[in-house]
Short mmCIF file of C-alpha atoms in Angstrom, two decimals:
data_model
loop_
_atom_site.label_atom_id
_atom_site.label_comp_id
_atom_site.label_asym_id
_atom_site.label_seq_id
_atom_site.Cartn_x
_atom_site.Cartn_y
_atom_site.Cartn_z
CA MET A 115 -134.86 72.37 -36.84
CA TRP A 116 -132.92 70.02 -39.15
CA PRO A 117 -131.74 72.00 -42.26
CA SER A 118 -133.18 69.82 -44.88
CA GLY A 119 -136.37 69.06 -42.93
CA ASN A 120 -135.86 65.27 -43.81
CA PHE A 121 -134.03 64.01 -40.80
CA PRO A 122 -135.94 63.79 -37.72
CA ARG A 123 -134.07 64.03 -34.29
CA VAL A 124 -132.84 60.89 -32.75
CA PHE A 125 -131.97 62.42 -29.30
CA PRO A 126 -134.74 64.87 -28.66
CA VAL A 127 -133.81 65.72 -25.07
CA ARG A 128 -130.61 66.73 -23.43
CA SER A 129 -128.94 64.16 -21.28
CA ASP A 130 -125.51 63.42 -19.87
CA LYS A 131 -125.02 60.90 -22.78
CA PHE A 132 -126.30 62.80 -25.82
CA ALA A 133 -125.69 66.33 -27.27
CA VAL A 134 -128.74 68.07 -28.60
CA MET A 135 -128.60 70.53 -31.52
CA ILE A 136 -129.52 73.99 -30.12
CA SER A 137 -130.13 75.37 -33.64
CA ARG A 138 -128.44 75.68 -36.97
CA ALA A 139 -129.82 78.94 -38.04
CA LYS A 140 -126.53 80.84 -38.18
CA SER A 141 -125.03 77.91 -40.27
CA GLU A 142 -128.03 78.10 -42.64
CA ALA A 143 -127.51 81.80 -43.10
CA LEU A 144 -123.68 81.59 -43.83
CA PHE A 145 -124.36 78.74 -46.28
CA ALA A 146 -126.95 80.87 -48.07
CA GLN A 147 -124.40 83.74 -48.28
CA ALA A 148 -121.66 81.23 -49.30
CA LEU A 149 -123.88 79.90 -52.09
CA LYS A 150 -123.79 83.19 -53.83
CA CYS A 151 -120.11 83.88 -53.89
CA ILE A 152 -118.48 80.41 -53.65
CA PRO A 153 -119.06 77.60 -56.12
CA GLY A 154 -121.34 75.11 -54.32
CA GLY A 155 -120.99 77.17 -51.18
CA VAL A 156 -117.66 75.41 -50.28
CA ASN A 157 -114.05 75.53 -50.94
CA SER A 158 -113.87 71.51 -51.24
CA PRO A 159 -116.74 69.60 -52.68
CA VAL A 160 -117.21 66.98 -49.98
CA ARG A 161 -117.87 69.65 -47.43
CA ALA A 162 -121.13 70.53 -49.11
CA PHE A 163 -123.03 67.36 -47.57
CA ARG A 164 -124.21 66.46 -51.12
CA ALA A 165 -123.44 62.83 -50.49
CA VAL A 166 -125.60 62.71 -47.31
CA GLY A 167 -128.19 65.42 -47.77
CA GLY A 168 -128.88 68.50 -45.79
CA GLN A 169 -126.50 71.44 -45.45
CA PRO A 170 -123.01 71.65 -43.84
CA PHE A 171 -122.51 73.33 -40.48
CA PHE A 172 -120.05 76.19 -39.99
CA VAL A 173 -117.29 75.87 -37.34
CA GLU A 174 -116.43 78.70 -35.05
CA LYS A 175 -113.68 76.89 -32.99
CA ALA A 176 -112.06 73.61 -32.39
CA LYS A 177 -110.22 72.38 -29.45
CA GLY A 178 -108.87 68.78 -28.59
CA ALA A 179 -111.36 66.23 -29.95
CA ARG A 180 -114.08 68.78 -30.25
CA VAL A 181 -115.53 71.28 -32.76
CA TRP A 182 -118.21 74.01 -32.09
CA ASP A 183 -120.18 75.38 -34.83
CA VAL A 184 -121.44 78.93 -35.07
CA ASP A 185 -124.69 78.17 -33.25
CA GLY A 186 -122.90 76.81 -30.19
CA ASN A 187 -123.37 73.06 -31.03
CA GLU A 188 -120.56 70.81 -29.82
CA TYR A 189 -119.42 67.68 -31.76
CA ILE A 190 -116.94 64.98 -30.98
CA ASP A 191 -114.83 65.18 -34.23
CA TYR A 192 -113.66 62.11 -36.14
CA VAL A 193 -112.81 64.13 -39.32
CA CYS A 194 -109.76 65.80 -37.53
CA THR A 195 -109.40 68.20 -40.51
CA TRP A 196 -109.23 65.24 -42.78
CA GLY A 197 -106.33 63.69 -40.97
CA PRO A 198 -103.75 66.51 -39.91
CA ALA A 199 -105.08 66.89 -36.36
CA ILE A 200 -103.57 63.64 -34.84
CA LEU A 201 -102.89 65.59 -31.67
CA GLY A 202 -106.42 67.03 -31.63
CA HIS A 203 -107.20 70.65 -32.52
CA ALA A 204 -105.36 73.72 -31.39
CA HIS A 205 -102.68 71.83 -29.58
CA PRO A 206 -100.84 74.38 -27.57
CA LYS A 207 -97.44 73.56 -28.65
CA ILE A 208 -98.23 73.81 -32.34
CA VAL A 209 -100.13 77.17 -31.64
CA GLN A 210 -97.14 78.55 -29.82
CA ALA A 211 -94.75 77.29 -32.48
CA ILE A 212 -96.76 79.21 -35.16
CA GLN A 213 -97.05 82.35 -33.12
CA ARG A 214 -93.14 82.34 -32.60
CA ALA A 215 -92.39 81.75 -36.20
CA ALA A 216 -94.87 84.34 -37.50
CA GLU A 217 -93.12 87.02 -35.31
CA GLN A 218 -90.06 86.48 -37.50
CA GLY A 219 -91.87 86.65 -40.83
CA THR A 220 -94.48 84.50 -42.52
CA SER A 221 -92.63 83.70 -45.65
CA PHE A 222 -89.28 84.41 -46.94
CA GLY A 223 -88.89 82.81 -50.37
CA ILE A 224 -85.38 82.03 -49.24
CA PRO A 225 -84.04 78.85 -47.51
CA ASN A 226 -84.77 78.85 -43.73
CA PRO A 227 -83.45 76.56 -41.01
CA PHE A 228 -86.79 75.08 -40.22
CA GLU A 229 -86.65 73.40 -43.84
CA VAL A 230 -83.43 71.58 -42.91
CA THR A 231 -84.75 70.41 -39.46
CA MET A 232 -87.79 69.05 -41.14
CA ALA A 233 -85.98 67.40 -44.01
CA ARG A 234 -83.51 65.80 -41.46
CA LEU A 235 -86.40 64.50 -39.39
CA VAL A 236 -88.32 62.92 -42.28
CA CYS A 237 -85.22 61.27 -43.53
CA GLY A 238 -84.47 60.04 -40.00
CA ALA A 239 -88.07 58.63 -39.58
CA VAL A 240 -88.60 57.09 -42.89
CA PRO A 241 -85.45 55.03 -44.02
CA SER A 242 -86.67 54.66 -47.59
CA VAL A 243 -86.19 58.50 -47.74
CA GLN A 244 -82.67 59.60 -48.38
CA LYS A 245 -83.61 63.09 -49.63
CA VAL A 246 -86.88 64.90 -49.42
CA ARG A 247 -88.40 68.05 -51.05
CA MET A 248 -91.17 70.20 -49.51
CA CYS A 249 -94.13 71.56 -51.28
CA ASN A 250 -97.46 72.91 -50.51
CA SER A 251 -100.05 70.02 -50.78
CA GLY A 252 -100.56 66.49 -51.19
CA THR A 253 -101.72 66.86 -54.73
CA GLU A 254 -98.43 68.81 -55.57
CA ALA A 255 -96.36 66.00 -53.84
CA CYS A 256 -98.05 63.15 -55.86
CA MET A 257 -97.94 65.12 -59.12
CA SER A 258 -94.31 65.82 -58.67
CA ALA A 259 -93.45 62.28 -57.53
CA ILE A 260 -95.01 60.98 -60.70
CA ARG A 261 -93.15 63.53 -63.04
CA LEU A 262 -89.94 62.45 -61.21
CA ALA A 263 -90.63 58.80 -61.72
CA ARG A 264 -91.15 59.40 -65.46
CA GLY A 265 -88.10 61.55 -65.69
CA PHE A 266 -85.87 59.08 -63.96
CA THR A 267 -87.09 55.89 -65.83
CA LYS A 268 -87.56 57.64 -69.14
CA ARG A 269 -90.98 56.05 -69.42
CA ASP A 270 -94.44 57.50 -69.57
CA LYS A 271 -96.95 55.03 -68.22
CA ILE A 272 -98.11 55.00 -64.66
CA ILE A 273 -100.33 52.36 -62.77
CA LYS A 274 -102.76 53.55 -60.23
CA PHE A 275 -105.62 51.93 -58.39
CA ASP A 276 -109.28 52.60 -58.77
CA GLY A 277 -110.62 54.33 -55.63
CA CYS A 278 -107.25 55.77 -54.75
CA TYR A 279 -107.12 59.52 -54.76
CA HIS A 280 -103.69 61.31 -55.35
CA GLY A 281 -104.96 64.82 -55.67
CA HIS A 282 -106.71 66.63 -58.47
CA ALA A 283 -103.81 66.66 -60.90
CA ASP A 284 -105.22 66.15 -64.55
CA SER A 285 -103.42 62.88 -65.20
CA LEU A 286 -104.56 61.29 -61.82
CA LEU A 287 -108.33 62.14 -62.12
CA VAL A 288 -109.03 58.73 -63.56
CA LYS A 289 -111.47 56.64 -61.45
CA ALA A 290 -110.30 58.62 -58.43
CA GLY A 291 -111.72 58.44 -55.04
CA SER A 292 -112.54 60.96 -52.45
CA GLY A 293 -114.67 63.71 -53.69
CA ALA A 294 -114.52 62.68 -57.29
CA LEU A 295 -116.10 59.23 -56.18
CA THR A 296 -118.56 60.84 -53.92
CA PHE A 297 -120.05 62.93 -56.76
CA GLY A 298 -120.23 60.13 -59.28
CA ASN A 299 -117.65 61.91 -61.58
CA PRO A 300 -114.52 59.62 -61.36
CA ASP A 301 -113.31 61.37 -64.58
CA SER A 302 -113.40 65.10 -64.30
CA ALA A 303 -114.64 67.46 -67.04
CA GLY A 304 -111.89 69.68 -68.37
CA VAL A 305 -109.31 66.92 -68.49
CA PRO A 306 -108.30 66.00 -71.98
CA ALA A 307 -108.07 62.25 -72.77
CA ALA A 308 -104.68 62.76 -73.89
CA PHE A 309 -103.61 63.78 -70.40
CA THR A 310 -104.81 60.60 -68.95
CA GLN A 311 -103.85 58.13 -71.64
CA HIS A 312 -100.55 57.13 -69.91
CA THR A 313 -102.38 56.34 -66.63
CA ILE A 314 -103.44 52.77 -66.30
CA VAL A 315 -106.05 51.95 -63.69
CA VAL A 316 -106.46 48.48 -61.97
CA PRO A 317 -108.36 47.16 -58.94
CA PHE A 318 -106.53 47.55 -55.65
CA ASN A 319 -105.68 44.00 -54.01
CA ASP A 320 -105.75 42.35 -57.41
CA SER A 321 -102.26 40.73 -58.31
CA GLU A 322 -103.34 39.29 -61.52
CA ALA A 323 -104.46 42.68 -62.93
CA VAL A 324 -101.26 44.34 -62.19
CA GLN A 325 -99.30 41.28 -63.74
CA ALA A 326 -101.44 41.62 -66.82
CA VAL A 327 -100.56 45.31 -67.15
CA PHE A 328 -96.81 44.73 -66.99
CA ALA A 329 -97.09 41.93 -69.47
CA ALA A 330 -98.93 44.10 -71.99
CA ASN A 331 -96.71 47.12 -71.47
CA LYS A 332 -93.14 45.72 -71.36
CA GLY A 333 -90.43 48.24 -70.72
CA GLN A 334 -93.04 51.18 -70.66
CA ILE A 335 -94.25 51.33 -67.13
CA ALA A 336 -92.58 54.18 -65.08
CA GLY A 337 -94.10 53.24 -61.73
CA ILE A 338 -96.94 52.41 -59.63
CA ILE A 339 -98.39 54.91 -57.29
CA ALA A 340 -100.63 53.55 -54.45
CA GLU A 341 -102.07 54.52 -51.19
CA PRO A 342 -100.65 51.53 -49.01
CA VAL A 343 -103.88 51.80 -47.17
CA PRO A 344 -106.58 53.24 -49.42
CA GLY A 345 -108.46 55.87 -47.33
CA ASN A 346 -110.39 57.77 -50.18
CA ALA A 347 -113.13 55.18 -50.81
CA GLY A 348 -113.60 54.70 -47.19
CA LEU A 349 -110.82 52.59 -45.88
CA TYR A 350 -109.76 49.03 -46.80
CA PRO A 351 -106.34 47.48 -46.08
CA PRO A 352 -104.04 45.58 -48.33
CA LYS A 353 -104.29 41.83 -48.40
CA PRO A 354 -101.45 40.00 -46.69
CA GLY A 355 -98.52 40.00 -49.08
CA TYR A 356 -99.85 42.52 -51.49
CA LEU A 357 -97.60 45.38 -50.79
CA ASP A 358 -94.79 42.96 -51.00
CA PHE A 359 -95.96 41.79 -54.48
CA LEU A 360 -95.99 45.54 -55.70
CA ARG A 361 -92.52 45.94 -54.30
CA LYS A 362 -91.37 42.79 -56.17
CA ILE A 363 -92.96 43.37 -59.51
CA THR A 364 -91.85 46.90 -59.79
CA ALA A 365 -88.19 45.96 -58.98
CA GLU A 366 -88.29 43.03 -61.58
CA ASN A 367 -89.60 45.37 -64.18
CA GLY A 368 -87.30 48.38 -63.61
CA ALA A 369 -90.31 50.53 -62.51
CA LEU A 370 -90.50 52.64 -59.43
CA LEU A 371 -92.90 52.01 -56.31
CA ILE A 372 -94.45 55.18 -55.12
CA PHE A 373 -96.29 55.27 -51.72
CA ASP A 374 -98.79 58.08 -51.37
CA GLU A 375 -98.55 58.42 -47.61
CA VAL A 376 -100.31 61.76 -47.40
CA MET A 377 -102.84 60.13 -45.00
CA THR A 378 -100.81 57.41 -43.53
CA GLY A 379 -97.56 58.99 -43.06
CA PHE A 380 -96.79 59.51 -39.32
CA ARG A 381 -100.32 58.43 -38.70
CA VAL A 382 -100.52 54.49 -38.71
CA ALA A 383 -96.93 54.34 -37.42
CA TRP A 384 -94.09 56.83 -36.86
CA GLY A 385 -92.57 55.74 -40.17
CA GLY A 386 -96.05 55.46 -41.89
CA ALA A 387 -97.52 52.47 -43.61
CA GLN A 388 -94.23 51.39 -44.83
CA GLN A 389 -93.05 50.82 -41.39
CA ARG A 390 -96.22 49.12 -40.32
CA PHE A 391 -96.03 46.75 -43.24
CA GLY A 392 -92.32 46.63 -43.63
CA ILE A 393 -92.07 47.61 -47.27
CA ARG A 394 -89.48 50.08 -48.80
CA PRO A 395 -90.81 51.98 -51.71
CA ASP A 396 -88.66 54.02 -54.10
CA LEU A 397 -90.57 57.35 -53.46
CA SER A 398 -92.96 58.55 -50.93
CA CYS A 399 -95.42 61.33 -50.59
CA PHE A 400 -96.47 63.07 -47.45
CA GLY A 401 -98.65 65.89 -46.31
CA LYS A 402 -101.18 66.73 -43.71
CA ILE A 403 -99.61 65.83 -40.14
CA ILE A 404 -96.11 67.06 -41.30
CA GLY A 405 -97.67 70.49 -41.58
CA GLY A 406 -99.34 70.62 -37.99
CA GLY A 407 -102.58 71.64 -39.74
CA LEU A 408 -101.13 74.24 -42.13
CA PRO A 409 -100.90 73.56 -45.91
CA VAL A 410 -98.07 71.32 -46.66
CA GLY A 411 -96.57 68.54 -48.84
CA ALA A 412 -93.44 66.72 -49.38
CA PHE A 413 -92.04 63.93 -51.49
CA GLY A 414 -88.81 61.94 -51.17
CA GLY A 415 -86.98 58.80 -51.58
CA ARG A 416 -83.73 57.27 -52.91
CA ALA A 417 -80.99 59.91 -53.34
CA ASP A 418 -80.15 58.93 -56.93
CA ILE A 419 -83.83 59.47 -57.90
CA MET A 420 -84.36 62.82 -56.05
CA ASP A 421 -81.03 64.19 -57.51
CA CYS A 422 -82.86 64.30 -60.84
CA LEU A 423 -84.81 67.30 -59.60
CA ALA A 424 -83.90 70.75 -60.52
CA PRO A 425 -81.43 72.53 -59.84
CA LEU A 426 -79.33 69.20 -59.89
CA GLY A 427 -81.25 67.44 -62.70
CA THR A 428 -83.67 67.98 -65.50
CA VAL A 429 -87.05 67.36 -63.70
CA TYR A 430 -88.51 70.71 -62.93
CA GLN A 431 -90.48 71.44 -59.71
CA ALA A 432 -90.78 74.65 -57.83
CA GLY A 433 -93.08 76.40 -55.36
CA THR A 434 -93.17 79.94 -53.89
CA LEU A 435 -94.32 78.96 -50.39
CA SER A 436 -92.56 75.55 -50.33
CA GLY A 437 -91.02 75.00 -46.91
CA ASN A 438 -92.55 78.18 -45.57
CA PRO A 439 -91.50 78.80 -41.94
CA LEU A 440 -95.14 78.64 -40.56
CA ALA A 441 -95.97 75.25 -41.93
CA MET A 442 -92.48 73.91 -41.02
CA ALA A 443 -92.60 75.25 -37.46
CA ALA A 444 -96.22 73.73 -36.98
CA GLY A 445 -95.27 70.49 -38.52
CA LEU A 446 -92.11 70.11 -36.38
CA ALA A 447 -94.15 70.82 -33.19
CA ALA A 448 -96.66 68.09 -34.13
CA LEU A 449 -93.79 65.63 -34.92
CA GLU A 450 -91.99 66.47 -31.63
CA GLU A 451 -95.01 65.49 -29.68
CA LEU A 452 -95.59 62.41 -31.82
CA SER A 453 -91.99 61.48 -31.38
CA SER A 454 -92.75 60.64 -27.71
CA ALA A 455 -94.02 57.35 -28.98
CA GLU A 456 -90.39 56.57 -30.23
CA ARG A 457 -87.09 56.38 -28.92
CA GLY A 458 -86.10 59.53 -30.73
CA VAL A 459 -85.15 60.25 -34.43
CA ARG A 460 -82.04 58.71 -35.74
CA SER A 461 -79.18 61.18 -36.41
CA ALA A 462 -78.95 62.47 -39.87
CA GLU A 463 -75.37 61.13 -39.90
CA SER A 464 -76.59 57.54 -39.40
CA VAL A 465 -79.06 57.86 -42.27
CA GLY A 466 -76.81 56.57 -45.00
CA ALA A 467 -75.52 53.70 -42.89
CA ALA A 468 -78.95 52.67 -42.19
CA HIS A 469 -79.88 52.70 -45.89
CA SER A 470 -76.84 50.65 -46.72
CA GLN A 471 -77.98 47.87 -44.47
CA LEU A 472 -81.40 47.49 -46.16
CA PRO A 473 -81.71 44.77 -48.62
CA GLU A 474 -82.75 46.18 -52.10
CA GLY A 475 -86.54 46.00 -52.20
CA GLY A 476 -86.78 44.18 -48.82
CA ARG A 477 -88.36 44.69 -45.51
CA ALA A 478 -87.06 47.80 -43.56
CA PHE A 479 -89.28 47.58 -40.55
CA SER A 480 -90.86 45.32 -37.92
CA ALA A 481 -94.26 43.73 -38.27
CA PRO A 482 -97.53 45.78 -37.32
CA GLY A 483 -97.57 44.50 -33.78
CA GLU A 484 -94.02 45.72 -33.19
CA VAL A 485 -94.44 49.29 -34.58
CA ASN A 486 -93.43 50.84 -31.35
CA LYS A 487 -90.21 48.87 -30.91
CA ARG A 488 -87.64 50.77 -32.90
CA PRO A 489 -84.24 50.17 -31.34
CA ASP A 490 -82.63 51.74 -34.41
CA LEU A 491 -83.86 55.15 -33.44
CA ALA A 492 -81.15 57.41 -31.77
CA ARG A 493 -81.34 60.95 -30.61
CA VAL A 494 -80.58 63.59 -33.06
CA SER A 495 -78.06 65.83 -31.03
CA GLN A 496 -77.16 68.63 -33.58
CA ALA A 497 -78.63 71.92 -32.94
CA VAL A 498 -80.15 73.94 -35.71
CA PRO A 499 -80.64 77.63 -35.17
CA SER A 500 -84.31 78.77 -35.56
CA PRO A 501 -85.14 82.13 -37.40
CA GLY A 502 -85.45 83.78 -33.99
CA GLY A 503 -81.79 83.03 -33.26
CA GLU A 504 -82.27 80.36 -30.59
CA GLY A 505 -80.81 76.91 -30.97
CA GLN A 506 -83.59 74.43 -31.75
CA ARG A 507 -82.26 70.92 -31.01
CA GLU A 508 -83.58 67.93 -32.97
CA GLY A 509 -82.45 66.15 -29.80
CA GLU A 510 -85.60 67.50 -28.22
CA LEU A 511 -87.36 64.72 -30.30
CA GLU A 512 -86.02 62.24 -27.86
CA LYS A 513 -88.75 60.35 -26.10
CA SER A 514 -89.78 61.63 -22.77
CA GLY A 515 -90.42 59.20 -19.91
CA SER A 516 -93.31 61.28 -18.63
CA LYS A 517 -95.21 61.12 -22.00
CA SER A 518 -97.47 58.37 -23.02
CA ASP A 519 -96.77 56.43 -26.18
CA ALA A 520 -98.90 58.02 -28.59
CA TYR A 521 -99.13 55.43 -31.17
CA ALA A 522 -99.86 52.72 -28.57
CA ARG A 523 -102.77 55.03 -27.22
CA LEU A 524 -104.08 55.59 -30.85
CA GLU A 525 -104.05 51.88 -31.26
CA GLU A 526 -105.98 51.18 -28.16
CA LEU A 527 -108.55 53.86 -28.94
CA GLY A 528 -109.09 52.52 -32.41
CA ALA A 529 -109.52 48.96 -31.10
CA GLU A 530 -112.06 50.33 -28.53
CA LEU A 531 -114.10 52.07 -31.18
CA GLU A 532 -113.96 49.03 -33.49
CA ALA A 533 -115.11 46.58 -30.91
CA GLY A 534 -117.92 48.94 -29.73
CA MET A 535 -119.14 49.65 -33.18
CA LYS A 536 -119.23 46.05 -34.14
CA SER A 537 -120.97 44.99 -30.93
CA ALA A 538 -123.56 47.83 -31.41
CA ALA A 539 -124.19 46.65 -35.09
CA THR A 540 -124.50 43.01 -34.11
CA LYS A 541 -127.07 43.81 -31.31
CA ALA A 542 -128.99 46.00 -33.66
CA LYS A 543 -128.84 43.30 -36.37
CA VAL A 544 -127.50 45.78 -38.80
CA PRO A 545 -124.97 44.34 -41.31
CA MET A 546 -121.81 46.30 -41.19
CA GLN A 547 -118.01 45.89 -41.81
CA PHE A 548 -115.79 48.10 -39.64
CA ASN A 549 -112.39 48.40 -41.36
CA ARG A 550 -109.45 49.98 -39.39
CA CYS A 551 -105.85 50.50 -39.62
CA GLY A 552 -104.42 52.14 -36.38
CA SER A 553 -106.21 55.37 -35.85
CA MET A 554 -107.95 55.39 -39.42
CA PHE A 555 -111.32 53.62 -39.87
CA CYS A 556 -114.49 53.26 -41.85
CA ALA A 557 -117.86 51.68 -41.21
CA TYR A 558 -119.71 50.04 -44.35
CA PHE A 559 -123.18 48.95 -44.25
CA THR A 560 -122.86 45.66 -45.98
CA ASP A 561 -122.51 42.02 -44.91
CA ARG A 562 -119.53 41.43 -47.26
CA PRO A 563 -115.89 42.00 -46.51
CA VAL A 564 -114.66 45.34 -48.20
CA GLN A 565 -111.17 44.92 -49.83
CA SER A 566 -111.62 47.06 -52.98
CA LEU A 567 -113.59 49.98 -54.59
CA ALA A 568 -115.94 47.43 -56.05
CA ASP A 569 -116.78 46.02 -52.63
CA ALA A 570 -117.17 49.57 -51.08
CA MET A 571 -119.70 50.48 -53.88
CA GLN A 572 -121.96 47.61 -52.74
CA SER A 573 -122.35 49.06 -49.26
CA ASP A 574 -125.73 50.57 -48.43
CA ARG A 575 -125.24 54.27 -48.98
CA GLU A 576 -128.74 55.33 -48.11
CA ARG A 577 -128.41 53.58 -44.78
CA PHE A 578 -125.04 55.63 -44.26
CA LYS A 579 -126.94 58.71 -44.86
CA LYS A 580 -129.52 57.97 -42.12
CA PHE A 581 -126.77 56.92 -39.80
CA PHE A 582 -124.69 59.98 -40.52
CA HIS A 583 -127.53 62.44 -39.61
CA ALA A 584 -128.61 60.43 -36.57
CA ILE A 585 -125.18 60.56 -34.92
CA LEU A 586 -124.60 64.13 -36.09
CA ASP A 587 -127.77 65.01 -34.15
CA GLY A 588 -126.24 63.21 -31.19
CA GLY A 589 -123.21 65.28 -31.43
CA ILE A 590 -120.77 63.00 -33.30
CA TYR A 591 -119.21 64.17 -36.45
CA LEU A 592 -118.07 61.65 -39.16
CA ALA A 593 -116.97 62.65 -42.71
CA PRO A 594 -120.25 63.50 -44.76
CA SER A 595 -119.48 60.65 -47.09
CA GLN A 596 -119.42 56.86 -47.09
CA PHE A 597 -116.17 57.02 -49.18
CA GLU A 598 -114.11 58.94 -46.68
CA ALA A 599 -111.97 57.60 -43.82
CA GLY A 600 -112.44 58.46 -40.15
CA PHE A 601 -109.61 59.64 -37.89
CA ILE A 602 -108.79 59.35 -34.08
CA SER A 603 -106.49 61.74 -32.30
CA THR A 604 -104.58 61.42 -29.04
CA ALA A 605 -107.10 64.03 -27.70
CA HIS A 606 -109.92 61.59 -27.89
CA THR A 607 -110.56 59.68 -24.67
CA THR A 608 -112.05 56.47 -23.76
CA GLU A 609 -115.17 58.45 -22.49
CA ASP A 610 -115.39 59.93 -26.05
CA ILE A 611 -115.27 56.47 -27.61
CA GLU A 612 -117.94 55.22 -25.10
CA ARG A 613 -120.24 58.16 -25.87
CA THR A 614 -119.67 57.69 -29.68
CA VAL A 615 -120.67 54.01 -29.41
CA SER A 616 -123.55 54.72 -27.34
CA VAL A 617 -124.93 57.29 -29.84
CA ALA A 618 -124.22 54.97 -32.84
CA ALA A 619 -126.01 52.05 -31.02
CA SER A 620 -129.11 54.26 -30.41
CA ALA A 621 -128.86 55.34 -34.25
CA MET A 622 -128.53 51.79 -35.43
CA ARG A 623 -131.62 50.54 -33.60
CA LEU A 624 -133.44 53.14 -35.75
CA LEU A 625 -131.94 52.08 -39.24
#
């Protein structure tokens, strides 16, 4: 029985190709209980299925590329816990790392060795980052980076892009994407106008709009914060040269360029979107993958900017659980696995030299097609003791010849899904744009290219609702909103992609 009673089954019988929902009675009962004690029945709005109708299912377990709900239904998962599960769910090395760390204590409130290892790793992987500070969420990372930019430049105004979501900090809930967009409330209640008066919003991929803001606010712009690949209004890539333009105009006006790489960091390339597109921002924000599935955030950048933070400088930022050993251990385990896609991480001793060789505001990395060719990466050989007393070598991040190239594989799987979905849409005569950047993707039901929030808003959301429920009934789980990105993990297989395309093709024929 479908929870809302409005979505008939597309796949009524069990077969080798299609999963069939057994029941959702237990999920329905849990949701009824949740509604009584949790606002909306969920702890993050988009999970409520309000954007697609029906009721959410409740997960009992997840492994690899699959999740199972409390009623025993199995799904191929393309939400991947909204990005962090790039290695799939319950990866054994991450689970073991958490267990070992927990045995030594779950939190100390005192510096621990894992923090140092993580900081060295991030600085080695992302050359624009000379120093980094850990925090507990992407929201906290972006909020802190903006405060730091304002403190460093002694200016107040920030430029952001409509449809880009940088967390739920008050000054950033202006034409935000993600859940705020899904629920039609781009400006949240409870945020005084005075809190957002210094946030200027312009369309993404619109150079003239950015130029106009700088012209009208000379000497007042502290910086631009941008998702280099916006993933909170679905997914649309930057136009060729657009990120270069943002780098140039900020440098010319004494403003900082902040990349929100909470989604794209360590996902679209080892060094994030800034590696993939060859751009060096002043500050970068991270999260998701660097926590291995546990709550985490980080922001980093040029040393002269980062040294404005307390206790060295006057920009205050703090956190009780920042750099806690569980999140750090989980994140390090995840990054160690992903590092098999590279030639190891550069030694921390070489970071300064690498920075000095980069042209100011210039390109730091290879082109998108060369993201896996990083001869500058060298093994980190210094041992860092773990809380358990055993030496944990960053040198273990060296590429293993027995391991496949994770990023190349993710690119292959993404290309397979893109080709299959486009073919299915063409055969079904359904207008669809399939945007993809590496292992991130989004399908929009429209015949027009999607390069901005305005373009995304023109897509057929009613058709998306029908498609979502049809493939969910076929055992495929996409994000329950048109305005969210999908994610692929290394645990997905070609067979998973083929099954997904087959289910999607059957669904499209009924749209």
